[in-house]
Tab-separated table of C-alpha atoms and ligand atoms in Angstrom:
chain	number	residue	atom	x	y	z
A	721	MET	CA	108.519	108.986	96.389
A	722	THR	CA	106.354	106.131	97.734
A	723	GLY	CA	107.033	104.928	101.247
A	724	ALA	CA	105.696	102.528	103.817
A	725	ALA	CA	102.849	104.799	104.941
A	726	ASP	CA	101.565	104.937	101.382
A	727	TRP	CA	101.459	101.180	100.917
A	728	SER	CA	99.644	100.509	104.117
A	729	GLY	CA	96.990	102.993	103.077
A	730	ARG	CA	95.765	104.414	99.771
A	731	VAL	CA	98.368	102.950	97.367
A	732	GLY	CA	97.889	99.457	98.734
A	733	ASP	CA	94.079	99.818	98.424
A	734	VAL	CA	94.480	100.974	94.720
A	735	TRP	CA	96.792	98.001	93.837
A	736	ALA	CA	94.411	95.540	95.526
A	737	ALA	CA	91.460	96.968	93.432
A	738	GLU	CA	93.551	96.894	90.309
A	739	TYR	CA	95.343	93.533	90.963
A	740	ALA	CA	94.271	91.954	87.678
A	741	ARG	CA	95.945	94.857	85.765
A	742	THR	CA	99.086	94.810	87.889
A	743	GLU	CA	99.453	91.062	87.621
A	744	ARG	CA	99.113	91.381	83.747
A	745	ALA	CA	101.857	94.144	83.671
A	746	PHE	CA	104.062	92.028	85.862
A	747	SER	CA	103.578	88.668	84.119
A	748	ALA	CA	106.801	88.678	82.014
A	749	THR	CA	108.710	89.935	85.156
A	750	ALA	CA	107.200	87.142	87.079
A	751	ALA	CA	108.254	84.539	84.482
A	752	ALA	CA	111.968	85.762	84.622
A	753	LEU	CA	111.992	86.021	88.408
A	754	ASP	CA	110.234	82.733	89.134
A	755	ALA	CA	112.749	80.996	86.915
A	756	ALA	CA	115.631	82.641	88.787
A	757	ILE	CA	114.087	81.556	92.213
A	758	ALA	CA	113.639	78.005	90.932
A	759	THR	CA	117.409	77.714	90.419
A	760	VAL	CA	118.259	78.376	94.047
A	761	ALA	CA	115.171	77.475	96.063
A	762	PRO	CA	115.687	74.813	98.721
A	763	VAL	CA	113.364	71.814	98.699
A	764	SER	CA	112.528	72.321	102.284
A	765	GLY	CA	112.933	74.931	105.104
A	766	HIS	CA	111.203	78.317	105.310
A	767	ALA	CA	111.081	80.973	102.545
A	768	VAL	CA	109.578	84.450	102.729
A	769	ASP	CA	108.214	86.669	99.971
A	770	LEU	CA	108.957	90.220	101.103
A	771	GLY	CA	106.341	92.824	100.132
A	772	CYS	CA	104.303	90.003	98.493
A	773	GLY	CA	101.292	92.063	97.401
A	774	VAL	CA	98.558	89.850	96.143
A	775	GLY	CA	100.941	86.826	96.397
A	776	GLY	CA	101.845	86.013	92.767
A	777	THR	CA	105.500	85.147	93.638
A	778	THR	CA	104.424	83.419	96.927
A	779	LEU	CA	102.023	81.205	95.127
A	780	ALA	CA	104.428	80.330	92.348
A	781	LEU	CA	107.030	79.352	94.911
A	782	ALA	CA	104.682	77.289	96.977
A	783	ALA	CA	103.523	75.471	93.834
A	784	ALA	CA	107.145	74.727	92.764
A	785	ARG	CA	108.417	73.547	96.160
A	786	PRO	CA	105.529	71.770	97.936
A	787	MET	CA	107.764	70.756	100.948
A	788	LEU	CA	108.978	74.315	101.428
A	789	GLN	CA	107.086	76.450	104.049
A	790	VAL	CA	106.278	79.680	102.236
A	791	THR	CA	105.188	82.895	103.999
A	792	GLY	CA	104.162	86.169	102.330
A	793	ILE	CA	104.429	89.477	104.133
A	794	ASP	CA	102.919	92.862	103.068
A	795	LEU	CA	102.122	96.174	104.758
A	796	SER	CA	98.718	96.414	103.040
A	797	SER	CA	95.857	94.520	104.539
A	798	SER	CA	93.817	94.977	101.335
A	799	LEU	CA	96.568	93.266	99.259
A	800	ILE	CA	96.829	90.427	101.764
A	801	GLU	CA	93.076	89.953	101.695
A	802	VAL	CA	93.304	89.429	97.935
A	803	ALA	CA	96.384	87.126	98.398
A	804	ARG	CA	94.460	84.931	100.964
A	805	TRP	CA	91.416	84.829	98.590
A	806	ARG	CA	93.689	83.583	95.736
A	807	VAL	CA	95.077	80.806	97.936
A	808	GLY	CA	91.621	79.148	97.479
A	809	GLU	CA	92.595	78.520	93.859
A	810	ALA	CA	96.051	76.964	94.730
A	811	ALA	CA	96.957	73.483	95.681
A	812	ALA	CA	99.900	74.463	97.874
A	813	ALA	CA	98.920	76.836	100.772
A	814	PRO	CA	101.332	79.573	101.857
A	815	ALA	CA	100.755	81.691	104.840
A	816	PHE	CA	100.173	85.419	104.598
A	817	VAL	CA	101.003	88.082	107.177
A	818	VAL	CA	100.023	91.761	107.362
A	819	GLY	CA	102.983	93.860	108.636
A	820	ASP	CA	106.261	95.501	107.986
A	821	VAL	CA	108.879	92.944	106.932
A	822	LEU	CA	111.445	94.724	109.097
A	823	GLN	CA	109.350	93.822	112.212
A	824	VAL	CA	107.945	90.518	111.253
A	825	LEU	CA	111.097	88.882	109.678
A	826	PRO	CA	113.175	88.817	112.971
A	827	THR	CA	110.325	86.776	114.455
A	828	LEU	CA	110.599	84.078	111.727
A	829	ALA	CA	114.470	83.764	111.742
A	830	PRO	CA	116.547	81.802	110.610
A	831	LEU	CA	115.174	81.808	107.138
A	832	ASP	CA	116.308	79.620	104.233
A	833	LEU	CA	115.314	81.848	101.186
A	834	LEU	CA	114.082	85.345	100.772
A	835	VAL	CA	112.372	86.415	97.559
A	836	SER	CA	110.572	89.610	96.377
A	837	ARG	CA	109.005	90.983	93.218
A	838	HIS	CA	109.599	94.620	93.259
A	839	GLY	CA	108.921	94.868	97.032
A	840	LEU	CA	112.364	96.106	98.309
A	841	MET	CA	112.648	99.615	96.933
A	842	PHE	CA	110.678	101.299	99.698
A	843	PHE	CA	112.883	101.207	102.877
A	844	ALA	CA	113.538	104.585	104.303
A	845	ASP	CA	117.081	103.493	105.261
A	846	PRO	CA	118.045	100.859	102.742
A	847	VAL	CA	121.263	99.688	104.476
A	848	ALA	CA	119.357	99.227	107.704
A	849	GLY	CA	116.584	97.519	105.828
A	850	PHE	CA	118.785	95.023	103.985
A	851	SER	CA	120.766	94.382	107.193
A	852	VAL	CA	117.536	93.339	108.919
A	853	LEU	CA	116.958	90.869	105.956
A	854	ARG	CA	120.522	89.558	106.310
A	855	ALA	CA	120.281	89.131	110.151
A	856	ALA	CA	116.999	86.964	109.636
A	857	THR	CA	118.576	84.605	107.148
A	858	ALA	CA	120.661	81.494	107.666
A	859	LEU	CA	124.409	81.883	106.540
A	860	ASP	CA	124.659	81.283	102.778
A	861	ALA	CA	120.921	81.302	102.216
A	862	PRO	CA	119.856	83.039	98.963
A	863	LEU	CA	118.090	86.298	98.350
A	864	VAL	CA	116.486	86.647	94.910
A	865	PHE	CA	114.512	89.676	94.061
A	866	SER	CA	113.516	91.845	91.077
A	867	CYS	CA	113.242	95.768	90.835
A	868	PHE	CA	113.140	98.306	87.980
A	869	ALA	CA	116.371	99.253	86.364
A	870	ALA	CA	116.995	103.028	85.731
A	871	ARG	CA	113.921	105.095	84.996
A	872	SER	CA	115.305	106.221	81.660
A	873	GLU	CA	115.507	102.608	80.441
A	874	ASN	CA	111.740	102.065	81.205
A	875	GLU	CA	109.785	103.169	78.272
A	876	TRP	CA	106.425	102.283	79.904
A	877	VAL	CA	106.988	105.458	81.950
A	878	THR	CA	109.294	107.596	79.646
A	879	VAL	CA	107.254	107.382	76.515
A	880	PRO	CA	103.936	108.574	78.176
A	881	GLU	CA	105.860	111.244	80.013
A	882	ARG	CA	107.477	112.492	76.799
A	883	THR	CA	104.045	112.515	75.088
A	884	LEU	CA	102.746	114.749	77.878
A	885	GLY	CA	105.662	117.057	77.506
A	886	LEU	CA	107.027	116.309	80.956
A	887	SER	CA	110.881	116.852	81.289
A	888	PRO	CA	112.778	113.702	81.711
A	889	ARG	CA	113.433	112.948	85.331
A	890	VAL	CA	117.028	112.335	86.429
A	891	GLU	CA	117.321	110.092	89.377
A	892	GLY	CA	119.379	111.564	92.115
A	893	ALA	CA	120.145	110.448	95.735
A	894	TYR	CA	118.345	107.385	96.982
A	895	ALA	CA	114.654	107.946	97.588
A	896	PRO	CA	112.066	105.130	98.255
A	897	GLY	CA	110.081	104.467	95.135
A	898	PRO	CA	109.911	102.293	92.035
A	899	PHE	CA	113.328	103.257	90.654
A	900	ALA	CA	115.167	103.588	93.949
A	901	LEU	CA	117.377	100.526	93.259
A	902	GLY	CA	117.837	101.103	89.500
A	903	ASP	CA	121.575	102.076	89.781
A	904	ALA	CA	123.538	98.931	89.639
A	905	THR	CA	126.626	100.366	91.339
A	906	PHE	CA	124.571	101.814	94.158
A	907	THR	CA	122.591	98.602	94.685
A	908	ARG	CA	125.607	96.393	94.598
A	909	ALA	CA	127.336	98.527	97.167
A	910	LEU	CA	124.179	98.626	99.354
A	911	LEU	CA	123.875	94.875	99.422
A	912	HIS	CA	127.605	94.410	100.344
A	913	GLN	CA	127.254	97.013	103.053
A	914	SER	CA	124.269	95.271	104.497
A	915	GLY	CA	126.067	91.793	104.881
A	916	TRP	CA	125.224	90.175	101.516
A	917	THR	CA	127.727	88.405	99.362
A	918	ASP	CA	128.024	86.739	95.802
A	919	VAL	CA	125.869	89.696	94.587
A	920	GLN	CA	124.824	89.418	90.909
A	921	LEU	CA	122.665	91.783	88.987
A	922	ARG	CA	121.226	90.591	85.585
A	923	LEU	CA	119.433	93.059	83.404
A	924	HIS	CA	116.219	91.761	81.658
A	925	ARG	CA	114.090	93.636	79.105
A	926	VAL	CA	110.557	92.311	79.421
A	927	ASP	CA	107.138	93.118	78.078
A	928	TYR	CA	105.078	95.371	80.215
A	929	VAL	CA	101.392	95.103	79.054
A	930	VAL	CA	99.257	98.060	80.260
A	931	GLY	CA	96.101	97.431	78.227
A	932	SER	CA	94.189	94.494	76.606
A	933	GLY	CA	90.651	93.232	76.108
A	934	ILE	CA	87.860	94.746	74.028
A	935	ASP	CA	89.302	98.195	74.123
A	936	PRO	CA	93.017	98.026	74.975
A	937	VAL	CA	93.590	101.767	74.844
A	938	GLU	CA	90.864	102.615	77.306
A	939	ASP	CA	92.108	99.751	79.452
A	940	ALA	CA	95.582	101.140	79.369
A	941	LEU	CA	94.393	104.601	80.272
A	942	ALA	CA	92.519	103.108	83.179
A	943	PHE	CA	95.860	101.577	84.367
A	944	TYR	CA	97.735	104.860	84.042
A	945	ARG	CA	95.009	106.790	85.888
A	946	ARG	CA	95.500	104.564	88.891
A	947	ILE	CA	99.032	103.035	88.874
A	948	GLY	CA	102.475	104.470	88.473
A	949	PRO	CA	104.098	107.833	88.242
A	950	LEU	CA	101.429	109.425	85.974
A	951	ALA	CA	98.525	108.700	88.292
A	952	SER	CA	98.836	111.703	90.492
A	953	LEU	CA	99.280	114.050	87.486
A	954	LEU	CA	96.113	112.591	85.914
A	955	SER	CA	94.133	112.651	89.079
A	956	THR	CA	94.978	116.171	90.132
A	957	ALA	CA	94.518	117.815	86.742
A	958	SER	CA	91.429	119.878	86.119
A	959	PRO	CA	88.727	118.218	84.028
A	960	ALA	CA	89.740	120.239	80.844
A	961	GLU	CA	93.547	119.545	81.364
A	962	ARG	CA	92.854	115.889	82.024
A	963	GLN	CA	90.883	115.617	78.909
A	964	SER	CA	93.741	117.128	76.813
A	965	LEU	CA	96.339	115.003	78.580
A	966	GLU	CA	94.353	111.797	77.926
A	967	THR	CA	93.731	112.627	74.276
A	968	ARG	CA	97.397	112.879	73.680
A	969	LEU	CA	98.032	109.578	75.703
A	970	ARG	CA	95.424	107.725	73.674
A	971	ASP	CA	97.358	108.321	70.495
A	972	VAL	CA	100.573	106.995	71.857
A	973	LEU	CA	98.906	104.089	73.467
A	974	ALA	CA	97.131	103.178	70.250
A	975	SER	CA	100.487	103.217	68.449
A	976	ARG	CA	101.787	100.626	70.809
A	977	ILE	CA	99.158	97.945	70.261
A	978	ARG	CA	100.756	94.529	69.517
A	979	ASP	CA	98.664	91.272	69.263
A	980	GLY	CA	95.735	93.131	70.637
A	981	ALA	CA	97.495	94.556	73.674
A	982	VAL	CA	99.162	97.824	74.575
A	983	THR	CA	102.713	96.701	75.224
A	984	PHE	CA	105.788	98.616	76.372
A	985	SER	CA	108.974	97.238	77.597
A	986	ALA	CA	110.355	97.427	81.137
A	987	ALA	CA	113.939	97.089	82.161
A	988	ILE	CA	114.357	95.190	85.319
A	989	TRP	CA	117.201	93.780	87.409
A	990	ILE	CA	116.914	90.236	88.717
A	991	ILE	CA	119.300	90.322	91.721
A	992	THR	CA	120.684	87.345	93.516
A	993	ALA	CA	122.941	87.262	96.637
A	994	ARG	CA	123.810	85.038	99.521
A	995	ALA	CA	123.774	85.764	103.231
A	996	GLY	CA	127.507	86.598	104.096
A	997	LYS	CA	129.433	85.839	107.295
A	998	GLU	CA	129.499	89.318	108.612
A	999	VAL	CA	126.115	90.601	109.873
A	1000	ALA	CA	126.310	94.415	109.258
B	1960	SAM	C1	105.404	97.266	93.654
B	1960	SAM	S1	104.517	96.406	94.885
B	1960	SAM	C2	104.896	94.701	94.461
B	1960	SAM	C3	103.808	93.763	95.103
B	1960	SAM	C4	104.067	92.291	94.695
B	1960	SAM	N1	105.327	91.836	95.068
B	1960	SAM	C5	103.926	92.109	93.253
B	1960	SAM	O1	104.900	91.820	92.539
B	1960	SAM	O2	102.784	92.336	92.742
B	1960	SAM	C6	105.428	96.659	96.389
B	1960	SAM	C7	104.867	95.973	97.580
B	1960	SAM	O3	105.742	95.968	98.684
B	1960	SAM	C8	105.075	96.281	99.883
B	1960	SAM	N2	105.999	96.731	100.848
B	1960	SAM	C9	106.777	97.838	100.737
B	1960	SAM	N3	107.467	97.995	101.854
B	1960	SAM	C10	107.161	97.058	102.725
B	1960	SAM	C11	107.588	96.767	104.033
B	1960	SAM	N4	108.551	97.401	104.720
B	1960	SAM	N5	107.075	95.574	104.629
B	1960	SAM	C12	106.112	94.872	103.925
B	1960	SAM	N6	105.630	95.188	102.738
B	1960	SAM	C13	106.148	96.313	102.059
B	1960	SAM	C14	103.931	97.117	99.433
B	1960	SAM	O4	102.827	97.151	100.366
B	1960	SAM	C15	103.556	96.508	98.048
B	1960	SAM	O5	102.597	95.631	98.158
């Protein structure tokens, strides 16, 4: 389980330090999401990227819609620092705010578009969270976001776990974390309950590149040591255990090299909805 407190502290710091690796892992997700956003994004008005991290989606939207005001919000000051630094490279200049979207969003209402790349799976109370999003949005304005589909469909996590002999985890009741919105039935009902309408979930299977460069296997190991569900297992293992786990991981990572990169697939939802009449 990863919640708000983790992101504003240690997890956010790690993602900031590893931002080149996470941007690479999410590049195929970004292409699919940015295309979906482009089909509904207004030409002008105000859009917010929720849980923007280092701002990949924020910057893409600002570049695609130069007349649209774009703001990225994230809990982690380390991630926002990187996002602001990246603006230097961009022609269009979005604003970045450090804070909890549930507190900042009401101060920016009414908004014309909400987007997020994997930033909405961490609300302690998801109906309350998505209701705040709805209340801050103009009637009929679109929400477009991505999240992981079911854990069992995401081989970038299941294959390494199986290699390490970990029993497959079955997702149960909602708990904040990467797979919290993986169940389509749950997520559709959640959005309806929170005042969203025209809800559509589209499944995409995208590449998830975990290692590349001169030594893609060591690069992939460096990724798994710091990012995702295996990171705590690897970092808390004794030196001997860790060596044995990593030896097994190296073999499976090497078997997944394609065009010089260690590549798994990820199953993601791209979800679109519109702000409904009833504010929950
Ligand atoms: C998986 S990361 C994705 C980051 C970024 N959107 C990307 O695609 O690289 C999730 C992000 O959501 C942010 N986040 C989670 N809950 C949040 C909240 N309540 N308010 C603001 N940011 C939040 C985290 O700090 C983290 O940066």
